[in-house]
XYZ file of C-alpha atoms in Angstrom:
622
model
C -0.123 0.127 0.568
C 1.025 3.155 -0.455
C 1.590 6.121 2.014
C 1.270 9.181 1.066
C 2.838 11.849 2.678
C 2.106 15.534 3.497
C 4.440 19.381 3.998
C 3.456 20.540 7.526
C 4.595 24.539 8.475
C 4.408 25.337 12.055
C 4.814 28.802 12.213
C 6.003 31.626 13.804
C 9.450 29.440 13.774
C 9.209 28.393 10.526
C 9.705 25.235 11.005
C 8.348 22.010 8.307
C 8.052 18.288 8.071
C 7.598 15.712 6.073
C 4.686 14.167 7.572
C 2.781 11.042 6.672
C -0.743 10.750 5.854
C -3.483 11.005 8.870
C -0.342 12.391 11.732
C -1.593 13.892 14.321
C -0.137 18.200 14.212
C 0.766 17.154 18.344
C 2.991 13.842 16.701
C 4.324 16.260 13.517
C 5.604 19.038 15.994
C 6.813 16.957 19.094
C 9.149 15.419 15.987
C 10.577 18.844 15.316
C 11.619 19.668 18.605
C 8.272 22.612 18.412
C 6.534 21.471 22.123
C 3.134 21.767 22.347
C 1.211 21.402 26.134
C -0.181 17.855 26.393
C -1.390 17.741 29.816
C -4.187 14.546 28.635
C -1.322 12.631 27.436
C -3.245 12.938 23.584
C -6.578 12.684 24.385
C -8.162 15.851 23.465
C -10.167 16.774 26.691
C -7.699 18.821 28.425
C -8.132 21.222 25.353
C -4.622 22.978 26.353
C -3.083 22.016 22.397
C -5.107 25.030 20.783
C -3.587 25.937 17.262
C -4.575 27.948 14.727
C -5.290 26.440 10.496
C -3.673 29.285 8.197
C -5.314 29.321 4.602
C -4.181 30.248 1.720
C -0.578 30.520 -0.185
C 1.600 30.604 3.843
C 5.387 28.901 3.917
C 5.552 28.217 -0.110
C 2.769 25.010 0.646
C -1.023 26.002 0.226
C -2.957 25.606 3.833
C -6.456 25.238 4.049
C -8.642 23.811 7.263
C -10.331 20.954 4.234
C -6.846 18.852 4.533
C -7.161 18.087 8.266
C -9.197 15.267 9.294
C -12.994 16.005 10.889
C -13.247 16.946 14.271
C -12.852 14.233 16.434
C -15.964 13.822 19.475
C -13.876 15.415 21.826
C -13.010 18.983 19.046
C -16.927 18.977 18.345
C -17.630 19.390 21.986
C -14.830 22.272 22.620
C -17.180 23.821 19.908
C -20.109 23.245 21.342
C -18.579 24.134 24.578
C -18.185 27.606 22.432
C -13.985 27.196 23.264
C -12.808 26.539 19.698
C -13.197 28.899 17.265
C -13.964 27.770 13.609
C -9.778 28.147 12.302
C -8.162 26.217 15.495
C -8.096 22.688 16.355
C -6.228 20.818 18.978
C -3.489 19.739 17.708
C -3.550 16.246 19.941
C -7.373 15.835 18.165
C -6.174 16.862 14.054
C -5.564 14.453 11.298
C -3.430 15.926 8.112
C -4.615 14.313 5.024
C -3.067 17.467 3.248
C -0.609 20.433 3.484
C -0.701 22.027 6.112
C 0.758 25.508 7.787
C -0.300 25.967 11.643
C 0.232 28.348 14.188
C 1.108 27.777 17.572
C -0.192 30.727 20.120
C 1.412 31.489 22.919
C -0.669 30.213 25.727
C -0.253 26.570 23.513
C 2.911 26.159 23.616
C 4.694 24.230 27.022
C 6.875 26.561 28.773
C 10.019 25.782 30.989
C 9.232 25.446 34.721
C 10.798 26.798 37.646
C 11.570 24.292 39.195
C 12.146 24.276 42.962
C 14.227 21.365 43.727
C 16.827 22.209 45.832
C 18.599 20.127 48.560
C 17.368 20.640 52.546
C 20.357 21.025 54.766
C 19.842 18.130 56.789
C 22.298 16.287 58.876
C 23.858 12.735 57.088
C 25.138 10.378 58.897
C 28.031 9.291 55.790
C 28.103 5.517 56.314
C 29.922 4.604 52.646
C 29.167 1.798 50.270
C 31.704 3.226 47.871
C 35.662 3.264 49.790
C 38.511 3.839 47.473
C 42.078 1.628 48.195
C 44.736 2.660 47.047
C 47.979 0.707 46.793
C 51.497 0.340 45.245
C 52.026 -3.249 43.389
C 55.485 -4.925 42.557
C 55.214 -5.279 38.655
C 55.158 -8.857 37.430
C 58.587 -10.193 36.450
C 59.417 -13.677 34.499
C 59.440 -15.113 37.940
C 56.759 -13.508 38.822
C 54.176 -13.737 35.986
C 51.194 -13.500 37.804
C 47.712 -12.195 36.270
C 47.014 -7.787 36.849
C 43.898 -8.964 38.476
C 45.578 -11.688 40.659
C 48.164 -8.979 41.660
C 46.449 -5.544 42.243
C 43.400 -8.856 44.341
C 45.822 -10.525 46.436
C 47.450 -6.991 47.459
C 43.913 -5.343 48.278
C 43.216 -8.860 50.469
C 47.454 -8.583 52.059
C 46.134 -5.137 52.950
C 42.515 -3.937 53.554
C 40.913 -8.058 54.330
C 39.097 -7.502 50.673
C 39.564 -11.471 50.450
C 37.364 -12.361 47.527
C 36.827 -10.066 45.636
C 35.030 -9.632 42.385
C 35.611 -7.363 39.608
C 33.433 -5.386 36.491
C 33.820 -6.381 33.372
C 34.358 -2.634 32.618
C 37.462 -2.524 35.249
C 38.818 -5.874 34.087
C 39.090 -3.818 30.353
C 41.038 -1.239 31.441
C 42.711 -2.980 34.546
C 46.488 -3.454 32.018
C 46.275 0.035 30.539
C 45.405 1.796 33.943
C 48.062 0.045 36.052
C 51.767 0.208 33.315
C 50.483 4.269 32.637
C 50.510 4.757 36.632
C 53.670 2.635 37.016
C 51.477 0.465 39.238
C 50.494 2.805 41.627
C 46.877 3.064 41.829
C 43.222 3.599 43.397
C 40.896 0.977 43.190
C 36.823 1.859 43.952
C 35.514 -1.131 45.832
C 31.360 -1.526 46.002
C 30.063 -3.012 48.995
C 33.255 -4.358 50.110
C 32.770 -7.214 47.163
C 33.112 -6.151 43.900
C 35.873 -3.373 42.133
C 34.216 -0.912 39.805
C 36.713 1.039 38.852
C 41.185 1.460 38.724
C 42.474 5.572 38.159
C 45.573 6.080 37.831
C 47.725 7.247 41.214
C 46.652 8.353 44.579
C 42.582 9.913 43.968
C 40.614 10.900 46.951
C 36.531 11.964 46.422
C 34.268 9.505 45.760
C 30.750 11.166 43.905
C 27.286 9.223 43.462
C 23.937 10.862 42.311
C 20.774 11.158 44.287
C 17.784 11.311 41.857
C 14.132 12.484 43.050
C 12.130 11.077 39.339
C 7.921 13.828 40.024
C 6.339 13.264 37.288
C 6.425 16.187 37.243
C 10.198 17.270 37.427
C 13.502 15.997 38.626
C 16.361 15.891 40.583
C 19.207 15.737 41.127
C 21.906 16.009 43.679
C 25.641 15.173 42.520
C 27.952 13.941 46.501
C 30.511 14.070 47.425
C 30.465 10.355 48.656
C 32.783 11.154 52.020
C 32.125 14.049 52.813
C 28.233 13.670 52.961
C 28.606 17.173 50.502
C 26.011 18.099 48.052
C 28.627 19.570 45.276
C 25.984 20.635 42.828
C 22.317 19.982 42.175
C 20.394 20.362 38.972
C 16.742 19.862 37.647
C 14.346 19.437 34.657
C 11.368 18.370 33.383
C 10.715 15.552 33.036
C 10.896 14.740 29.478
C 7.787 12.653 29.811
C 5.550 15.252 29.948
C 5.248 14.719 25.719
C 3.139 12.078 26.043
C 0.873 13.281 28.717
C 1.201 15.305 32.181
C 0.058 12.686 34.498
C 1.137 8.853 35.079
C -2.373 7.052 33.517
C -1.911 8.962 30.534
C 1.917 7.642 29.932
C 0.322 4.405 31.639
C -2.346 4.412 28.638
C -0.018 5.072 26.141
C 2.686 2.539 27.112
C -0.236 0.630 26.596
C -2.073 1.618 22.775
C 1.091 2.032 21.481
C 3.620 -1.083 19.856
C 6.287 0.354 21.195
C 5.197 2.982 24.317
C 6.505 1.363 27.397
C 10.134 2.150 25.366
C 9.469 5.701 24.410
C 9.058 6.762 27.862
C 12.014 5.275 29.121
C 14.008 6.297 26.730
C 12.730 9.934 26.962
C 13.776 9.550 31.130
C 16.460 8.305 30.842
C 17.508 11.001 28.116
C 16.161 13.615 30.852
C 18.192 11.833 33.650
C 21.763 12.050 31.285
C 21.438 14.908 30.430
C 20.212 16.439 33.869
C 23.417 14.666 35.039
C 26.143 16.124 32.807
C 24.516 18.958 33.470
C 25.856 18.360 37.327
C 28.560 17.391 36.199
C 29.709 20.478 34.382
C 28.464 22.611 37.636
C 31.208 20.510 39.617
C 34.131 20.576 36.767
C 33.912 16.763 37.081
C 33.561 13.932 34.462
C 29.931 11.954 34.372
C 32.610 8.712 34.632
C 33.248 9.692 38.373
C 30.705 9.601 39.648
C 30.244 5.641 40.821
C 26.900 5.149 42.694
C 23.533 6.461 42.341
C 19.877 6.291 43.239
C 17.098 6.609 42.083
C 13.409 7.461 43.976
C 9.722 7.878 42.296
C 6.607 7.344 42.434
C 5.966 3.642 41.635
C 5.278 4.529 37.912
C 8.591 6.884 36.857
C 10.025 3.470 39.013
C 8.844 1.415 36.017
C 9.921 3.637 33.724
C 12.437 4.402 34.797
C 14.190 -0.147 34.944
C 11.917 -0.294 31.832
C 9.135 -2.171 33.636
C 5.673 -2.859 32.138
C 3.309 -0.112 33.698
C 0.138 -1.877 32.381
C -0.794 -3.477 35.393
C -0.074 -0.143 37.561
C -3.080 1.133 35.898
C -5.452 -1.712 36.542
C -6.856 -2.964 40.294
C -5.701 -3.597 42.509
C -2.573 -2.180 41.071
C 0.233 -3.944 41.730
C 3.851 -3.407 41.015
C 6.364 -5.711 39.269
C 8.504 -5.654 42.350
C 8.460 -4.589 46.037
C 12.158 -4.843 46.592
C 14.374 -2.173 46.152
C 16.666 -3.209 43.154
C 20.189 -2.887 42.350
C 21.275 -3.233 38.489
C 24.693 -1.335 36.999
C 24.425 2.065 34.873
C 24.991 0.617 31.384
C 22.320 -1.771 31.888
C 20.168 1.218 31.963
C 22.168 3.101 29.773
C 22.281 5.432 32.324
C 25.332 7.658 31.496
C 27.394 7.810 35.294
C 30.547 4.842 34.815
C 29.270 2.323 33.526
C 30.005 -0.252 36.088
C 28.324 1.651 38.977
C 25.942 1.038 40.497
C 21.963 2.114 40.841
C 19.976 1.248 44.004
C 16.393 2.099 43.704
C 14.299 2.465 46.885
C 11.600 -0.602 47.367
C 7.923 0.076 45.988
C 5.538 0.399 49.224
C 1.957 -0.344 47.361
C -0.044 0.777 44.401
C 0.906 4.537 43.602
C 3.247 4.623 46.748
C 5.970 4.070 45.233
C 10.027 5.177 46.003
C 9.487 8.168 46.579
C 7.490 7.732 49.076
C 10.415 6.019 51.163
C 12.827 8.749 50.673
C 10.315 10.757 52.319
C 10.360 8.463 55.065
C 13.460 7.950 56.224
C 13.862 12.271 55.481
C 11.767 12.597 57.929
C 12.023 9.399 59.869
C 7.796 9.467 61.733
C 8.658 6.142 62.672
C 11.299 7.665 65.160
C 8.242 10.498 66.836
C 5.900 10.006 69.774
C 3.313 12.672 67.962
C 1.168 12.818 65.672
C 1.793 13.164 62.339
C 0.202 13.714 59.260
C 2.821 14.492 55.717
C 0.957 15.070 52.635
C 3.336 15.506 49.429
C 0.958 17.241 47.007
C 1.298 16.739 43.217
C -1.332 14.897 40.558
C -1.654 11.569 43.178
C -1.320 12.885 46.055
C 0.211 10.579 48.970
C -0.018 10.686 52.562
C 1.464 8.900 55.689
C -0.070 9.220 59.347
C 1.704 8.068 61.892
C 4.191 7.556 64.939
C 6.716 4.992 66.174
C 4.310 2.672 67.351
C 1.861 2.085 63.364
C 2.487 3.145 60.223
C -0.235 4.119 57.311
C 0.826 5.513 53.833
C -2.520 5.696 51.070
C -2.573 7.467 47.383
C -5.205 10.228 46.999
C -6.275 10.774 43.204
C -6.302 14.483 43.921
C -5.862 15.091 39.439
C -3.763 18.498 37.908
C -5.415 20.881 39.198
C -2.984 21.536 42.092
C -0.445 21.494 38.996
C -2.730 23.509 36.640
C -3.717 21.587 34.802
C -7.942 21.287 34.196
C -7.998 25.488 35.329
C -8.867 27.032 32.496
C -6.029 29.697 32.932
C -4.307 26.636 34.453
C -0.579 26.476 33.307
C 2.933 25.474 35.365
C 5.060 27.346 37.376
C 6.576 29.209 34.685
C 7.391 32.858 34.207
C 3.748 34.132 33.394
C 2.622 32.418 35.671
C 0.299 34.210 38.785
C 1.055 32.464 42.003
C -0.284 34.373 44.506
C -3.440 36.502 44.505
C -4.525 38.879 47.339
C -8.899 40.133 46.833
C -9.813 43.060 49.124
C -13.163 41.821 50.742
C -15.085 45.341 50.136
C -13.805 46.563 47.219
C -12.710 42.581 45.071
C -9.453 44.597 43.564
C -7.316 42.277 42.854
C -3.596 42.064 43.332
C -1.657 38.964 41.926
C 2.283 38.065 42.032
C 4.434 37.341 39.506
C 7.043 34.238 38.627
C 9.257 36.946 36.282
C 10.587 39.863 36.394
C 8.886 42.725 34.270
C 5.997 39.292 33.191
C 2.703 40.284 31.749
C 0.373 37.044 34.013
C -0.046 34.624 30.790
C -2.017 31.503 32.705
C -1.929 30.644 36.904
C 0.317 27.842 38.026
C -1.544 25.722 41.199
C -0.558 28.122 44.460
C -2.272 31.046 42.377
C -5.738 29.029 42.484
C -5.341 28.103 46.129
C -4.431 31.809 46.813
C -7.664 32.848 44.408
C -10.511 30.230 45.912
C -9.130 31.516 48.792
C -9.488 34.504 48.104
C -12.649 34.394 46.548
C -13.944 32.298 49.714
C -12.739 34.612 52.239
C -14.601 37.405 50.227
C -17.642 36.126 50.246
C -17.366 35.507 46.304
C -18.045 31.581 46.044
C -19.982 30.033 48.995
C -19.347 26.804 51.529
C -20.857 24.994 48.604
C -18.488 26.306 46.232
C -20.769 27.556 44.041
C -20.804 31.249 43.194
C -22.905 33.931 44.987
C -24.585 36.080 42.499
C -25.176 38.343 45.864
C -21.133 39.573 44.603
C -20.703 43.763 44.556
C -18.417 45.305 41.117
C -18.504 44.369 38.229
C -15.778 41.132 38.174
C -18.105 38.598 38.288
C -20.100 38.386 35.162
C -21.673 35.188 33.235
C -19.342 34.115 30.386
C -21.093 33.636 26.827
C -22.607 30.322 28.646
C -24.273 32.532 31.361
C -22.157 30.635 33.276
C -20.697 32.782 35.990
C -16.511 33.488 36.093
C -14.691 36.280 38.123
C -12.606 38.729 36.370
C -8.951 37.688 37.741
C -6.625 40.230 35.422
C -8.488 42.389 32.213
C -6.967 41.063 28.591
C -5.327 44.487 28.187
C -3.078 44.101 31.560
C -2.541 39.852 29.881
C 0.721 38.689 27.490
C -2.177 36.842 25.413
C -4.916 39.417 25.284
C -7.413 37.588 26.774
C -9.576 38.076 30.454
C -8.020 35.809 33.047
C -11.085 34.490 34.644
C -11.711 31.513 37.228
C -14.827 29.436 36.275
C -17.049 27.125 37.634
C -15.555 25.021 36.218
C -11.623 25.780 37.961
C -13.073 25.584 41.027
C -14.546 23.142 40.716
C -11.379 21.200 39.977
C -10.208 22.603 43.054
C -12.846 21.728 45.650
C -12.319 17.895 44.087
C -8.699 17.788 43.927
C -8.868 19.269 48.242
C -11.256 16.749 49.224
C -9.173 13.997 47.600
C -6.673 14.737 50.032
C -8.868 15.859 53.259
C -11.563 12.449 52.685
C -8.444 10.150 52.847
C -6.519 11.956 55.304
C -9.848 11.188 56.839
C -9.801 7.662 56.211
C -6.292 7.141 57.575
C -7.655 9.367 61.065
C -10.261 7.110 61.403
C -9.143 3.899 61.657
C -6.592 5.395 64.454
C -9.533 6.650 65.551
C -8.386 10.424 65.958
C -9.746 13.597 65.078
C -6.481 15.365 63.830
C -3.008 14.935 63.646
C -0.216 16.973 65.680
C 1.489 18.307 62.999
C 1.220 18.038 59.552
C 3.988 17.867 57.469
C 4.063 19.608 53.730
C 6.913 17.470 51.588
C 7.530 17.890 47.807
C 8.628 21.597 45.903
C 4.421 22.600 45.874
C 4.194 22.351 49.560
C 6.724 25.126 49.635
C 5.424 27.387 48.137
C 1.518 26.936 48.727
C 0.120 29.270 51.146
C -0.196 27.700 54.226
C -3.389 29.190 55.853
C -4.625 29.422 52.595
C -4.535 25.680 51.699
C -5.710 25.465 55.704
C -8.749 27.497 54.395
C -9.767 25.782 51.616
C -9.096 22.511 54.412
C -6.722 20.479 52.227
C -5.752 18.545 55.355
C -7.211 19.159 59.144
C -6.731 21.686 60.750
C -4.200 21.753 63.054
C -3.564 25.848 63.655
C -0.676 26.833 61.407
C 2.365 27.014 63.647
C 1.588 23.265 63.216
C 1.759 22.990 59.608
C 5.766 22.926 58.008
C 6.551 22.790 54.965
C 10.137 20.791 54.424
C 10.839 21.054 50.876
C 11.918 17.908 48.968
C 12.434 15.482 51.106
C 12.045 13.013 48.743
C 15.145 13.739 47.359
C 16.419 14.219 50.557
C 15.794 10.975 51.401
C 17.571 9.208 47.992
C 20.585 11.803 49.492
C 20.623 10.003 52.058
C 20.354 6.209 50.645
C 22.688 7.570 48.352
C 25.541 8.479 51.263
C 24.495 6.387 54.878
C 24.454 2.598 53.132
C 22.208 1.619 57.163
C 19.426 4.598 55.776
C 19.077 1.440 52.557
C 18.277 -1.506 55.304
C 16.295 0.693 56.902
C 13.877 2.227 53.947
C 13.348 -0.934 52.850
C 12.225 -2.465 56.443
C 10.100 0.260 57.093
C 8.613 -0.081 53.146
C 7.669 -4.140 54.828
C 6.000 -2.271 57.698
C 3.671 0.738 56.929
C -0.263 -0.025 56.140
C -1.440 0.637 52.465
C -5.006 1.352 52.624
C -6.615 1.227 49.723
C -8.718 4.292 49.994
C -12.166 3.188 46.844
C -12.509 0.139 48.801
C -12.700 1.469 51.969
C -15.493 2.042 53.770
C -17.428 4.845 54.190
C -14.718 7.605 52.120
C -17.100 7.693 48.743
C -19.546 9.639 51.834
C -16.605 11.561 53.373
C -15.236 12.500 50.139
C -17.933 14.277 48.809
C -18.429 16.051 51.998
C -15.342 17.224 51.483
C -15.755 18.177 48.298
C -17.158 21.620 50.683
C -15.032 24.666 52.478
C -14.997 25.079 56.233
C -15.818 27.528 57.583
């Protein structure tokens, strides 16, 4: 069968591609590095990938709307709701049937997120799994022609008591040249007292490792001195898998529905990690092969994508992972560009979607050593909760959805330059003050911390009721009907925005936040009920998002039980800190394995009374 091809040009960049008949505009754009928002993973449900189709001669080709396939059911819904104009299509739905010119508006471009994943200052006891030994060997002679490895291993056994060592093939291959070039004086790197992973010429004091927190949206990495425990460099990137979908379930669906989907997602993640590592070693003035150990944490889906494990079962009840226990694997087997023989340690998974990242949080915060009752809340697309103390720990996973990350919000966006991150509303005049990410930026949309602020302020000002509905008695022109007669609140008029549109909060935006916060609160209530208590003594907000939201406004919305603002503490990227701790202290890996098995996982969907608690929690407190 003959496959037809068509020309596609994207403006204003002018990039063009020849694509097969039937390919989506989104896939064509991705092949050229044109980053179009893909929050829903190409399902056509978020509407963030709107593009404008140009008619006439553009870029040396004849373009018209008829050169695309018919509107999909998803697009028809947007048209009927008045959210898709006659010259617009959704890039994830529109299929190329002829030459086409496409204008990508600024608001549809994936923006580089402002990433806050730096290390938190914590005292860490260094108990290294990697050790270095300096040796000076007697060169071989006719009277003593034993092999280089036997000569080296014998010296290590005699001088340091390291009997029965093995050597990695990568290190073995470089051994003869290294020893002879260095005049038989070398530094040997030994992993876990069992295996030689590197031989370097001369005396080398330092060893380095990398700890990585693989988040659904962002990835943070810390390059650490394995002797002193100091962080030599930190780096962070957007998770490149975002191109396949904003949330975990979208990516799992992509892996299942595409023949090579899992491999694509695995490669995208490894490629992103390699870029992150290269950035970190460049900052520290090192080489990638100077990294001799790595520790990885992430939720269960990221854990599986990283290892290239089948994610299909994670999308179906009972959400069983391929493996619970920790994993040790060679860097070269994953394509990770550090020392090929380096060990990569992946912390264990708890259960379902409560993954290795939560185990990292636990060994960082150590609720199992406390007497007070602590609720740890990791807010993200998939919220994770842990409640307990030294006597017992319970955990659960809450499907909060992407509202807290700016998705499923009409003018929602990531925490990128131009995002509204702070909102204050005068309850007397209804005048709005906003804080925007980026100096001198005009607002383009609103990110997660901004939407929490906005709705909390609207609640305080009486613009919305406790049930989430708009109060039509609100004075002033900001509360108004939209073209469909539904109410919306004007945050910023079009004349003051970068997108030349009014930025508003809609009723559906309020509902999305209600559902997200209800999932967290109801999850916490189920865990508290298991303990027979009304509230914890302390709430710990883990994750980078916890450091940027306003704690008082989060309490106003009822995102978690009210313990008094003085007992709500943000601890930063605790999952990443847990990865650093496991990298620097081998004993903590054993502890992580034990704690992961001791935590009792609560499956909320089968918990009696959860649905009623969830419905009740959709109301705002007060």
